Short mmCIF file of C-alpha atoms in Angstrom, two decimals:
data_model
loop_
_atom_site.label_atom_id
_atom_site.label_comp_id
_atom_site.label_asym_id
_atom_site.label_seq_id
_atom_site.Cartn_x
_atom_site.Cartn_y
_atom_site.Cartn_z
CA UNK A 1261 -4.20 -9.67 -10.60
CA UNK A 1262 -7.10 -12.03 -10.85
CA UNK A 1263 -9.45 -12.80 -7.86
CA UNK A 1264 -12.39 -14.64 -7.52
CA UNK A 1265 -15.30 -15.10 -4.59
CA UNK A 1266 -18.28 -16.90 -4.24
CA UNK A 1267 -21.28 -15.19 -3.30
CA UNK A 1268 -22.81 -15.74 0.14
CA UNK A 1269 -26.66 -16.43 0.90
CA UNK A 1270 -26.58 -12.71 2.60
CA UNK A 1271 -25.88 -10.89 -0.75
CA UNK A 1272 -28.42 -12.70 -3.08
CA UNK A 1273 -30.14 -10.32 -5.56
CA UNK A 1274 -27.82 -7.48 -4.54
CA UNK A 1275 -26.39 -5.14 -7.98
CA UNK A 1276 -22.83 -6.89 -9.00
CA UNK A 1277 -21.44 -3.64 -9.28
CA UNK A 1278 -22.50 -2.44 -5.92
CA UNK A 1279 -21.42 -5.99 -4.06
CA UNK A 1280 -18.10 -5.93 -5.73
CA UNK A 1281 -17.31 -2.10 -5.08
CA UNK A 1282 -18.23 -3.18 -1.47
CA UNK A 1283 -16.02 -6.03 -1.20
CA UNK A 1284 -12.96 -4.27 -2.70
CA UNK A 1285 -10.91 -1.52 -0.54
CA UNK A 1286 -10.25 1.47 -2.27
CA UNK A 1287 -12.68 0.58 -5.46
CA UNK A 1288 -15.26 3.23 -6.68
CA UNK A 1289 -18.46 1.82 -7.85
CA UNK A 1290 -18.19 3.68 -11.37
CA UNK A 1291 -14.58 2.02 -11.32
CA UNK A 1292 -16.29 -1.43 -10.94
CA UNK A 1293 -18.98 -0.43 -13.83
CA UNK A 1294 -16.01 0.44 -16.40
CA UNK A 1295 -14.37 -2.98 -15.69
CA UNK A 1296 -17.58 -4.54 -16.12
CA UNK A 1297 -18.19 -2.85 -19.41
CA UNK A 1298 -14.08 -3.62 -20.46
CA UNK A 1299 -14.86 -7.45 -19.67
CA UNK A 1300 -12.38 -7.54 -16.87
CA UNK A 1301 -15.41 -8.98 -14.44
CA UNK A 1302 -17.59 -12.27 -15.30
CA UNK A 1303 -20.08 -13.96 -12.93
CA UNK A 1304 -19.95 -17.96 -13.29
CA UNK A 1305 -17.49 -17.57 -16.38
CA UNK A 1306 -19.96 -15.11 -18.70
CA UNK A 1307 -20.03 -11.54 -18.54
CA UNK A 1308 -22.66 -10.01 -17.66
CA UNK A 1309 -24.19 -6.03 -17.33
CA UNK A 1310 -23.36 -3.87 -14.07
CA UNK A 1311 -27.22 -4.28 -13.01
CA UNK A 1312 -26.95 -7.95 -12.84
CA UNK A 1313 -28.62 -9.30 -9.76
CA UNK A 1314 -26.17 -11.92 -8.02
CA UNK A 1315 -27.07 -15.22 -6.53
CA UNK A 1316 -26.42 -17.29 -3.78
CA UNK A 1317 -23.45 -19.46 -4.98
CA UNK A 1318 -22.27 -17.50 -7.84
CA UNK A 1319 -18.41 -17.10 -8.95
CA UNK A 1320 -17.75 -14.03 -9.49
CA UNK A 1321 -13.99 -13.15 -11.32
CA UNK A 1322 -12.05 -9.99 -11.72
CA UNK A 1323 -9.00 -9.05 -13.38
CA UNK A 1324 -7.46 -5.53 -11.67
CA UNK A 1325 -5.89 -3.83 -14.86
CA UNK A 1326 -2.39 -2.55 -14.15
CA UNK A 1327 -1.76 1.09 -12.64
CA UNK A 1328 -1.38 2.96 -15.49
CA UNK A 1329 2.22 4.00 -16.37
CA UNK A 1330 1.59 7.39 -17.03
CA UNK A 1331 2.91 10.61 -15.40
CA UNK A 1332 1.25 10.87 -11.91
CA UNK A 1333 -0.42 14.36 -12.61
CA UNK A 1334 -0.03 17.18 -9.68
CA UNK A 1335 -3.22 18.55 -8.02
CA UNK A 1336 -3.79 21.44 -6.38
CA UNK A 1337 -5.69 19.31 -3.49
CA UNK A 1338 -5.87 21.25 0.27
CA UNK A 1339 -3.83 19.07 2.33
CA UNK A 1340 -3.61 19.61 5.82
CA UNK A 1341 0.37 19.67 6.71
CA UNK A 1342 0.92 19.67 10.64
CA UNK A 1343 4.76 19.57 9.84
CA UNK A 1344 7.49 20.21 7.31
CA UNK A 1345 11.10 20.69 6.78
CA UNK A 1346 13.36 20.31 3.88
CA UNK A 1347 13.89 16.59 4.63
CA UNK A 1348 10.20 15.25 5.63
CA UNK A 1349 6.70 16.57 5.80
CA UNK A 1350 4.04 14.81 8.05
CA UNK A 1351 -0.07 15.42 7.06
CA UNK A 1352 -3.38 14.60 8.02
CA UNK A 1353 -4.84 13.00 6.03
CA UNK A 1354 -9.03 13.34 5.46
CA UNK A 1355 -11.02 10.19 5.59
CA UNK A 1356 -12.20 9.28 1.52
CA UNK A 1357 -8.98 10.33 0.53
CA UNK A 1358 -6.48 7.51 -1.58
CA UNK A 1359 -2.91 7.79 -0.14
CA UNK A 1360 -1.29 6.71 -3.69
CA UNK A 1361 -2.47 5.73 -7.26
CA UNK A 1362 -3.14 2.49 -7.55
CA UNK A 1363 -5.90 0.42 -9.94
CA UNK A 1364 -9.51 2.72 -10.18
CA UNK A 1365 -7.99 5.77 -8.42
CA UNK A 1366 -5.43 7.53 -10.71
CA UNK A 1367 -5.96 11.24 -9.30
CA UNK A 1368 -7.51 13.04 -6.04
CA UNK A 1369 -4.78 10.96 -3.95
CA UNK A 1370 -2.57 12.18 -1.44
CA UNK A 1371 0.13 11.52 -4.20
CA UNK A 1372 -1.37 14.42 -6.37
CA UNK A 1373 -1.84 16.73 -3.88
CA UNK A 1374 1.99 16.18 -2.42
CA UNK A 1375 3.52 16.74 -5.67
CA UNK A 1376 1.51 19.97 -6.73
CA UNK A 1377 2.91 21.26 -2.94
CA UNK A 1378 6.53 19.93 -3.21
CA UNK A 1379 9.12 20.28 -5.53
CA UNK A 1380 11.17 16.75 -4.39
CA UNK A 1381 10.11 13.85 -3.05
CA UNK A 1382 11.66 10.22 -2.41
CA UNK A 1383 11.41 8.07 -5.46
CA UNK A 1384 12.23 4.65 -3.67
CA UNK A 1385 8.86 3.36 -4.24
CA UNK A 1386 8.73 4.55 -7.72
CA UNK A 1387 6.68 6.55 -9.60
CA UNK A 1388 3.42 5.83 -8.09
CA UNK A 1389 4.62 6.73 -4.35
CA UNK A 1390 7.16 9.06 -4.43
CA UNK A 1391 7.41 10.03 -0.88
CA UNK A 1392 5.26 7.47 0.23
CA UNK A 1393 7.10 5.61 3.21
CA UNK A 1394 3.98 4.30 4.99
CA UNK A 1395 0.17 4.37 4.51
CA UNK A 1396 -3.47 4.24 5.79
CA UNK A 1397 -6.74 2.92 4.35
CA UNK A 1398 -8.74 5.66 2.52
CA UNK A 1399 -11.68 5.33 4.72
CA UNK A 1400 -8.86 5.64 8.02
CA UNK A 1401 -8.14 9.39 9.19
CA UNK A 1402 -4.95 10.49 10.91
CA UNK A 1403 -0.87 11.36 10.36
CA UNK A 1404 1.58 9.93 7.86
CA UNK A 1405 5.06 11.07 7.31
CA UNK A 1406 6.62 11.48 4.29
CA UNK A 1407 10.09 11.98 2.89
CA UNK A 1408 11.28 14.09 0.70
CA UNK A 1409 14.69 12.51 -0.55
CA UNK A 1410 15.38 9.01 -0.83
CA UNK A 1411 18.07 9.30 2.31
CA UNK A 1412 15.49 10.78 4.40
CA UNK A 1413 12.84 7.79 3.32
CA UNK A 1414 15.52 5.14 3.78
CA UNK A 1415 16.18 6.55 7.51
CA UNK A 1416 12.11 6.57 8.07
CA UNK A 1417 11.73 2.88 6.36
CA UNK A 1418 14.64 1.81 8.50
CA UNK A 1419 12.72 3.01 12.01
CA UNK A 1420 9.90 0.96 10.66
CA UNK A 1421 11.43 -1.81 10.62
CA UNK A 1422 13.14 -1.99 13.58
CA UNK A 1423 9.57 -0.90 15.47
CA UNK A 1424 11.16 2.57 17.44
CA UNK A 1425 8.14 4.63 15.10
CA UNK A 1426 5.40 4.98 17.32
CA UNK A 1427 1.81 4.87 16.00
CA UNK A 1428 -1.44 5.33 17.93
CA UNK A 1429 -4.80 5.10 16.81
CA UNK A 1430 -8.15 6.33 18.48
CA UNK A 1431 -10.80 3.86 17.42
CA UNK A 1432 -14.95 2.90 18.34
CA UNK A 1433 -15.21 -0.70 18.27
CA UNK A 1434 -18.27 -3.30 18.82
CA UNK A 1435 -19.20 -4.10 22.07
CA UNK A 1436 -18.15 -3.36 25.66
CA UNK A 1437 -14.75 -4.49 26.19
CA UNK A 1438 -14.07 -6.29 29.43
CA UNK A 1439 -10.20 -5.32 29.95
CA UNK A 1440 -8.72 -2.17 30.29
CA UNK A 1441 -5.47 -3.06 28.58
CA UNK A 1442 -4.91 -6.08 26.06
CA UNK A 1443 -2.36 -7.57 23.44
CA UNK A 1444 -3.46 -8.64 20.10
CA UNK A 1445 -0.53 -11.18 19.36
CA UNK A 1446 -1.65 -12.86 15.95
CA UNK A 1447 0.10 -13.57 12.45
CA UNK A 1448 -2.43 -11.85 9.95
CA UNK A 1449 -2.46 -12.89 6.03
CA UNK A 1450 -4.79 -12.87 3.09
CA UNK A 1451 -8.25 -14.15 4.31
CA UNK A 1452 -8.80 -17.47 2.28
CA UNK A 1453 -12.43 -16.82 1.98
CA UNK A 1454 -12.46 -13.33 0.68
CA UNK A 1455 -9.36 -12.51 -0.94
CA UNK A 1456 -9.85 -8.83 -0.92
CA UNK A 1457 -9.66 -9.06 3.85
CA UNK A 1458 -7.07 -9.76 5.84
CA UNK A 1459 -7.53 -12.40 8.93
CA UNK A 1460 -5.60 -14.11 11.20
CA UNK A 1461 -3.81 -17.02 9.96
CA UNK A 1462 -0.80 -19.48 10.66
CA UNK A 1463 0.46 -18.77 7.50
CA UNK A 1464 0.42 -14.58 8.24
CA UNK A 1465 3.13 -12.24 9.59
CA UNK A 1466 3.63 -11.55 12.59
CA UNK A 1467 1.28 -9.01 14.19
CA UNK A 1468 1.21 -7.83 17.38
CA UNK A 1469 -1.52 -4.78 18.70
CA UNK A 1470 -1.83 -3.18 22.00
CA UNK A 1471 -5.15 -1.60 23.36
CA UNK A 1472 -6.65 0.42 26.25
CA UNK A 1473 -10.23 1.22 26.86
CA UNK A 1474 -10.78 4.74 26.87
CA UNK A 1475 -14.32 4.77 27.65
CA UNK A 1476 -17.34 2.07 27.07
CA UNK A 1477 -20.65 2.64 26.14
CA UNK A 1478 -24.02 0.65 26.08
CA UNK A 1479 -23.08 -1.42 23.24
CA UNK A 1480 -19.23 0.27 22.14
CA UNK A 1481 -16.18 0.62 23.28
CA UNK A 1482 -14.01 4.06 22.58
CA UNK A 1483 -10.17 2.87 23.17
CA UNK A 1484 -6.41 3.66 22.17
CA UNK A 1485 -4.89 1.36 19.61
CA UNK A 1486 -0.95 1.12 19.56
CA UNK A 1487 0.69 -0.69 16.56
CA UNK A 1488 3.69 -2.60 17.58
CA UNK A 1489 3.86 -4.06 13.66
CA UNK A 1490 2.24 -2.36 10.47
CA UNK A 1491 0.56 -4.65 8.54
CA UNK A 1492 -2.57 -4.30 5.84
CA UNK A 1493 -5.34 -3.64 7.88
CA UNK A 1494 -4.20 -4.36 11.03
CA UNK A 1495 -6.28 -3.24 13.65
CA UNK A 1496 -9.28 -3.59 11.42
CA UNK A 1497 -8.68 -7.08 11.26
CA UNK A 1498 -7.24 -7.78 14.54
CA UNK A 1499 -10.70 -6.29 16.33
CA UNK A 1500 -12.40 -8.69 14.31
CA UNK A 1501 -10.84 -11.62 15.19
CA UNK A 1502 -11.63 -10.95 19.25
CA UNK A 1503 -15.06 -10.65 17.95
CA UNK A 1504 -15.45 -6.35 18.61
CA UNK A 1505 -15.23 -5.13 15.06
CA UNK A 1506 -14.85 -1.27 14.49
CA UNK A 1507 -17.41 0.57 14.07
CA UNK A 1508 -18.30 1.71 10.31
CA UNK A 1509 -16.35 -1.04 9.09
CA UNK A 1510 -18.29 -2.72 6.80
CA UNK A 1511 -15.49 -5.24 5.18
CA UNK A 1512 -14.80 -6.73 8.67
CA UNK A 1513 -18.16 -5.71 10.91
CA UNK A 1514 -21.79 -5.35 10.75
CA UNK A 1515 -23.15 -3.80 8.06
CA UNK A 1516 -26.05 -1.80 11.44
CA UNK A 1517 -23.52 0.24 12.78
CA UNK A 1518 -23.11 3.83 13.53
CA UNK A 1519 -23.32 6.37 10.91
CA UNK A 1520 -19.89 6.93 10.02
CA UNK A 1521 -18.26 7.40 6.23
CA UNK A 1522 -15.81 5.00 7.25
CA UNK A 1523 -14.31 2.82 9.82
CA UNK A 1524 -13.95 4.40 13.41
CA UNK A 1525 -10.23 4.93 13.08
CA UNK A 1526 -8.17 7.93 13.42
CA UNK A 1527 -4.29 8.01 13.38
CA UNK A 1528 -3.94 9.90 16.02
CA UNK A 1529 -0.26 10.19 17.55
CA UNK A 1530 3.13 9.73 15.34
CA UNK A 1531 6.43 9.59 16.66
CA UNK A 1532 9.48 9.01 15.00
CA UNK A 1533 13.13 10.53 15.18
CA UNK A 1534 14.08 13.04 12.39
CA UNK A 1535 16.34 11.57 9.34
CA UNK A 1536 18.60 14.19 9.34
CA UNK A 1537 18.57 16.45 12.63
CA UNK A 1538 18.28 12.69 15.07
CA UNK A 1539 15.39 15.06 17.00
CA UNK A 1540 12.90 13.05 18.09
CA UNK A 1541 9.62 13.87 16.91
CA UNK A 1542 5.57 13.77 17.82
CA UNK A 1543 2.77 15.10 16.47
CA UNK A 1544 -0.63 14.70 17.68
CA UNK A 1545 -3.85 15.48 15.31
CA UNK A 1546 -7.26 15.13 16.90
CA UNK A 1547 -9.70 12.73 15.48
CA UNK A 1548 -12.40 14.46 13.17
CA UNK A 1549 -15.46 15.99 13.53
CA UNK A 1550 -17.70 13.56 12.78
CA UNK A 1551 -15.67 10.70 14.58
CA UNK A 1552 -16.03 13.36 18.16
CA UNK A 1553 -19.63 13.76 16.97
CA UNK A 1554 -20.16 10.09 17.43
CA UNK A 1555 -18.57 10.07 20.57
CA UNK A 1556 -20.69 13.13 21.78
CA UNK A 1557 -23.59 11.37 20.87
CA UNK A 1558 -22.63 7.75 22.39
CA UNK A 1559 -21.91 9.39 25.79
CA UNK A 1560 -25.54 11.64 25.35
CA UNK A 1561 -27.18 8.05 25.39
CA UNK A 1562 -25.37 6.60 27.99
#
């Protein structure tokens, strides 16, 4: 995959590998450095070192090699499992934590971890995602189920589609929200300016994201996300485009935020109805420490 940006006034004299590993979701900085040494990076059509100091203006290139096609390796990773059965499993996952292989990240993901603790999982999505029916950003917290035999993923996939899984997100956004309750009803797509963001576009899919205001702050706003769609980034990008970014997002916010090792987001609440049993299901998994420590904090100063 080859991708290319230009670099803004803002980011002048900044490292190359530190803007890129920035810009890129899911991209270690020593990730960006070995691409840089395998010539898979160039700045204005030259390659150039990882300490490179970027300028205003400059195109910068990268080629993302190919997941390797190797034997995803099981890891004996703690995982914290609020549910399992013979058919599905749902876990919470830890913010900094890769849900699948993909291009810089080949072990320490979810994958690795689910396949030292189960014998079986789906293999729809191939080798990369076995079990893998729906995901979050690394840097986003919360549940994700996950089947464990391709008629039990199939059944989950299916609820997806037709919208009856619920999913609802705790979040700390930017600002002081005015309404208690809103719909975010806006096709997102690849941002044409920085192909590594989503945005809202007219040439997007359909996305539609309901919100309530839990509590607001000075300068924040603590509130309930509910995802009526599921699409890359979602909320992130939806609180962007009415102008209240989330918190510790630095892709789509302000880089002077609170101190947070990722975006604000939790996956709080997941409902769905079991594959096999037709039981409807919900599991709730509080947000983490450091995401309540914020809040704690917010409301001291308030």
């Amino acid at each position: 995959m080859n991708e290319q940006l230009n670099v803004e006034a803002a980011d002048a004299s900044k490292r190359i590998d530190k803007w890129l590993s920035d810009h890129l979701e899911d991209v270690s900085r020593a990730q960006v450095q070995q691409w840089i040494r395998e010539h898979h990076v160039s700045v204005n059509e030259r390659h150039v070192k990882s300490n490179y100091k970027i300028q205003e203006g400059d195109l910068v290139a990268w080629s993302v090699p190919e997941v390797k096609p190797a034997t995803i390796e099981k890891e004996d990773i703690p995982l914290t499992i609020v549910y399992e059965d013979e058919d599905v499993l749902v876990v919470n996952k830890p913010v900094g934590m890769v849900v699948h292989p993909s291009a810089g990240h080949y072990s320490g993901t979810l994958v690795n971890g689910l396949l030292y603790h189960c014998d079986d999982l789906s293999g729809i999505n191939g080798v990369e995602r076995p079990g893998i029916v729906h995901r979050i950003d690394k840097d986003t917290s919360g549940l994700l189920m996950v089947a464990k035999h391709d008629k039990a993923h199939q059944h989950l996939a299916d609820q997806l589609q037709e919208k009856t899984v619920e999913r609802e997100y705790e979040a700390i956004a930017h600002g002081v929200i005015a309404h208690d309750h809103g719909t975010i009803d806006a096709p997102i797509g690849r941002d044409p300016k920085e192909r590594q963001r989503m945005a809202v576009t007219e040439e997007g899919k359909d996305a539609v994201t309901h919100f309530t205001v839990e509590r607001r702050f000075e300068e924040f706003t603590h509130l309930t996300c509910k995802l009526e769609t599921g699409r890359t980034h979602q909320i992130r990008a939806h609180m962007r485009y009415i102008e209240h970014p989330l918190a510790g997002d630095h892709k789509y916010g302000p880089r002077k935020t609170l101190a947070l090792p990722g975006q604000a987001l939790h996956a709080k609440t997941l409902s769905f109805t079991h594959p096999v049993s037709g039981e409807r299901m919900k599991f709730t998994a509080p947000a983490p420490e450091h995401f309540q420590k914020v809040l704690r904090e917010l409301e001291e100063t308030s």
